[in-house]
Coordinates of N, CA and C in Angstrom, one line a residue:
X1 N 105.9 75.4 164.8 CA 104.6 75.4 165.4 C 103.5 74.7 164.6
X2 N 103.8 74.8 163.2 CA 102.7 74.0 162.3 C 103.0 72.4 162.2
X3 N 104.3 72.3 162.6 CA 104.4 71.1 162.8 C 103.5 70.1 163.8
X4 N 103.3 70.9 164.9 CA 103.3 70.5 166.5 C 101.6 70.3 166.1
X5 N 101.0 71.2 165.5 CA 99.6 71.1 165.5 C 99.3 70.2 164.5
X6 N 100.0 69.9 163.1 CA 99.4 68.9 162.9 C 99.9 67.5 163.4
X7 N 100.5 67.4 164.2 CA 101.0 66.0 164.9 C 99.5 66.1 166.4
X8 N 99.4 66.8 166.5 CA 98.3 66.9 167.2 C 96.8 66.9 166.9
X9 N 96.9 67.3 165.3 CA 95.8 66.8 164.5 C 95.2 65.0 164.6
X10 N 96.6 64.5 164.0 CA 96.7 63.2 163.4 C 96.4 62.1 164.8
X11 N 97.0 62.9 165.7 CA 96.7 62.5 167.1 C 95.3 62.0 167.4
X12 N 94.1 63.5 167.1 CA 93.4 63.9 167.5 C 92.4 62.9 166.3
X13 N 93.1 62.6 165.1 CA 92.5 61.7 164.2 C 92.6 60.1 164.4
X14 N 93.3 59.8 165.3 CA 93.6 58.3 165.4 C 92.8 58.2 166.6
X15 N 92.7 59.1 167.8 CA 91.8 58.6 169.3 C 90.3 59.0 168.7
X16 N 90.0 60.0 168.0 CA 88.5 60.1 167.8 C 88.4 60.3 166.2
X17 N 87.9 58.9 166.0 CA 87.6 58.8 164.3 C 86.3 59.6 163.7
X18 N 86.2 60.7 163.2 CA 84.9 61.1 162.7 C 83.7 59.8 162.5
X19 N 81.8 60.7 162.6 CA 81.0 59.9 163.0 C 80.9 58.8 161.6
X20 N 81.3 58.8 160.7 CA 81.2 58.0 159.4 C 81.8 56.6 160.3
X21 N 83.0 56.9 160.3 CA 84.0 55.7 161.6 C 83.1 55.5 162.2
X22 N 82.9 55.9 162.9 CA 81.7 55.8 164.2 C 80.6 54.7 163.9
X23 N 80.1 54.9 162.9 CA 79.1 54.3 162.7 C 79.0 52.8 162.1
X24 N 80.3 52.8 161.4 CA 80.8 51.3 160.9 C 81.5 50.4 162.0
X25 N 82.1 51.4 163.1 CA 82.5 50.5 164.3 C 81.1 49.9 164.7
X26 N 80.2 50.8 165.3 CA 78.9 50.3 166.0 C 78.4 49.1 165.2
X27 N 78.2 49.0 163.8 CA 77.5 48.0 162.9 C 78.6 46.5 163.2
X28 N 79.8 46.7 163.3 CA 80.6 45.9 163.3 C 80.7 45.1 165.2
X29 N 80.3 46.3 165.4 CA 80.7 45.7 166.7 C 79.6 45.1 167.2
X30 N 78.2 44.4 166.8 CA 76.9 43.8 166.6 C 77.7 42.4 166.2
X31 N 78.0 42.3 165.3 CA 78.3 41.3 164.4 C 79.7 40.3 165.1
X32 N 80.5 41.0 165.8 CA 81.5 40.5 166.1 C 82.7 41.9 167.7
X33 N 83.7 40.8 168.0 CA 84.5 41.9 168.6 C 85.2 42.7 168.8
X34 N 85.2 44.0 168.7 CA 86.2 45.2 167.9 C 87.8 44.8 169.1
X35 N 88.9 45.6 168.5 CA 90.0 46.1 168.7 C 89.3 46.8 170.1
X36 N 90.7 46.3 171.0 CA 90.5 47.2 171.9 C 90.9 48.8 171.4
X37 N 91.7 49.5 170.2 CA 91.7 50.5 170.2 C 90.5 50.8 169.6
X38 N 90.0 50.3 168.7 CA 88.7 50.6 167.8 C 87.3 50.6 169.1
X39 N 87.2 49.9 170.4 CA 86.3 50.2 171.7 C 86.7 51.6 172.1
X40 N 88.5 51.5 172.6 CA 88.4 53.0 172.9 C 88.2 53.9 172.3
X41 N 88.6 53.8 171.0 CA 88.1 54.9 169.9 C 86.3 55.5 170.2
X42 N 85.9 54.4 169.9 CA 84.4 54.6 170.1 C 83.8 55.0 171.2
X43 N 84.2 54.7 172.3 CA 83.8 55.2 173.7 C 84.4 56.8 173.8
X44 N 85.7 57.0 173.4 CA 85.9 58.7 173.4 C 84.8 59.2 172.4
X45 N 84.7 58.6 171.3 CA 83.5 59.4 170.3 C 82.0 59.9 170.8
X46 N 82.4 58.3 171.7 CA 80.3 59.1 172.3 C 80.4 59.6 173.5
X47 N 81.5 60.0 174.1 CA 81.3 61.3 174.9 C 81.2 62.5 174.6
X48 N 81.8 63.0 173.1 CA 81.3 64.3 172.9 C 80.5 64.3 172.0
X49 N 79.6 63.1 171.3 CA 79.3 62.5 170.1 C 77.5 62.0 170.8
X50 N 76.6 63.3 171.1 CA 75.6 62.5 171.1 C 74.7 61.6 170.3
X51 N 74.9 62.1 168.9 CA 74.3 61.7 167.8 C 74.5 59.8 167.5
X52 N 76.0 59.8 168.0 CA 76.9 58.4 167.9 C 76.5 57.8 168.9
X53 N 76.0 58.1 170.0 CA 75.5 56.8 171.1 C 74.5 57.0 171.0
X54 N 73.2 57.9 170.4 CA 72.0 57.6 169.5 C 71.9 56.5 169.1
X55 N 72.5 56.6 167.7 CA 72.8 55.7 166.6 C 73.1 54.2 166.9
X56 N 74.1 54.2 168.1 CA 74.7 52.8 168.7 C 73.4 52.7 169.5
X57 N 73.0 53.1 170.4 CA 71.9 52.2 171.2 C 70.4 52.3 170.3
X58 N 70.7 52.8 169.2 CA 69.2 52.5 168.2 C 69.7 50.9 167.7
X59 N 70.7 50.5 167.2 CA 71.4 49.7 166.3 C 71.1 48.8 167.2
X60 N 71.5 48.7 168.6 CA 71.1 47.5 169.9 C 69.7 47.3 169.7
X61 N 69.1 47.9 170.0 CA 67.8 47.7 170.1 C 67.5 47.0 169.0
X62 N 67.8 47.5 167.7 CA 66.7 46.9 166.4 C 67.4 45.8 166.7
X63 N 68.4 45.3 166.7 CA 69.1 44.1 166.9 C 68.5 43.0 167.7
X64 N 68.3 43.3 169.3 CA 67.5 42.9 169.9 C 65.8 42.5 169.8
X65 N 65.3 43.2 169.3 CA 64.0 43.2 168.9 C 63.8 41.8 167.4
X66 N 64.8 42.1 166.6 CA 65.1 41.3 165.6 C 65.4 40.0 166.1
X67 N 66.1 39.5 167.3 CA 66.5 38.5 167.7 C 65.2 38.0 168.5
X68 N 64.4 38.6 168.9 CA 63.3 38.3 169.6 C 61.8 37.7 168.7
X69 N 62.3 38.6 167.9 CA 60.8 38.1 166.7 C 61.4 36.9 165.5
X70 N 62.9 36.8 165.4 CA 63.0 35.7 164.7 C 63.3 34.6 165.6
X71 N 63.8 35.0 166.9 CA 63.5 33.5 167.5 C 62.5 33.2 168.2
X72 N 61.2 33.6 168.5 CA 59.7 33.5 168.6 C 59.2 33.1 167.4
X73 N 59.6 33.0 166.2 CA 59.1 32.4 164.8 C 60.0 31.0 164.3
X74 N 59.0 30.2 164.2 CA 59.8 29.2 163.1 C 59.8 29.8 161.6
X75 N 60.8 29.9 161.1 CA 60.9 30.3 160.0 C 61.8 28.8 159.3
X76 N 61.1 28.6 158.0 CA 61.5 27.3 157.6 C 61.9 28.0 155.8
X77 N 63.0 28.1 155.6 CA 63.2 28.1 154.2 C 63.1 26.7 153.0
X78 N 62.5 27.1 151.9 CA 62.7 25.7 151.2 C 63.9 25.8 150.4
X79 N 64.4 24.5 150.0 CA 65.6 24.0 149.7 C 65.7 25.5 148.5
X80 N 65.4 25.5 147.7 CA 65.1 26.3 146.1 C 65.5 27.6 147.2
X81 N 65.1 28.2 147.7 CA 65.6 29.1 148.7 C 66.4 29.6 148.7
X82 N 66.7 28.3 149.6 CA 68.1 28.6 150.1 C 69.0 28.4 148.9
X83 N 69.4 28.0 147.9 CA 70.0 27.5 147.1 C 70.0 29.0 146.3
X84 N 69.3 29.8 146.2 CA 68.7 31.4 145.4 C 69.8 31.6 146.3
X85 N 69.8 31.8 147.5 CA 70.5 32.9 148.3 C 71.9 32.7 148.4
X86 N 72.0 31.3 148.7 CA 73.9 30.9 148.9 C 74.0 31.2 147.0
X87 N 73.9 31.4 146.3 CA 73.9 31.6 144.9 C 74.1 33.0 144.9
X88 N 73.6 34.0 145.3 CA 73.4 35.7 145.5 C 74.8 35.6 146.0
X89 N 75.1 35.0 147.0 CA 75.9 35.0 148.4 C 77.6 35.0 147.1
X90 N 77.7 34.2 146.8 CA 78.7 33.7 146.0 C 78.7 34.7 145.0
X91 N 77.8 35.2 143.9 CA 77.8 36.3 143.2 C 78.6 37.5 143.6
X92 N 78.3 37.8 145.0 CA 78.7 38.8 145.8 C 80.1 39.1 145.6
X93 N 80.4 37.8 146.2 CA 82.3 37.3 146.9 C 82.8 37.2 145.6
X94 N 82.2 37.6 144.5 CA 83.5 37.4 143.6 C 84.0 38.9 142.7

């Protein structure tokens, strides 16, 4: 019987990843396009998970809003700049 429950545990850990998971799928899933198990995963999560479709449609929004006010602005970096940043960028990656 202890068998059976924790195979139903691990079960219960692969279809709904606690909200930490939760939270790095949503950030990820902004940026690019998840796994279809990693969508379903997330979609079981915020059905019993109100806090987690909070979080996901707060993350939309600032996203949105962010895309709205940087592309309504010309923003013009100078060379020195950018040169600072792809420099950080590289620090990073190694």
């Amino acid at each position: 019987m202890a068998k059976k429950k924790n195979c139903l545990r691990n079960l219960r850990l692969c279809l709904m990843p606690r909200c930490g998971e939760i939270s790095r799928l949503s950030s990820r899933s902004l940026d690019g396009p998840l796994s279809l198990g990693e969508r379903f995963s997330m979609r079981l999560h915020f059905v019993t998970c109100v806090w987690c479709r909070r979080y996901h449609a707060q993350l939309r929004f600032l996203r949105r809003v962010f895309q709205q006010r940087v592309g309504s602005a010309k923003i013009q970096l100078t060379p020195e700049t950018k040169e600072r940043m792809e420099q950080k960028i590289r620090e990073k990656q190694k």
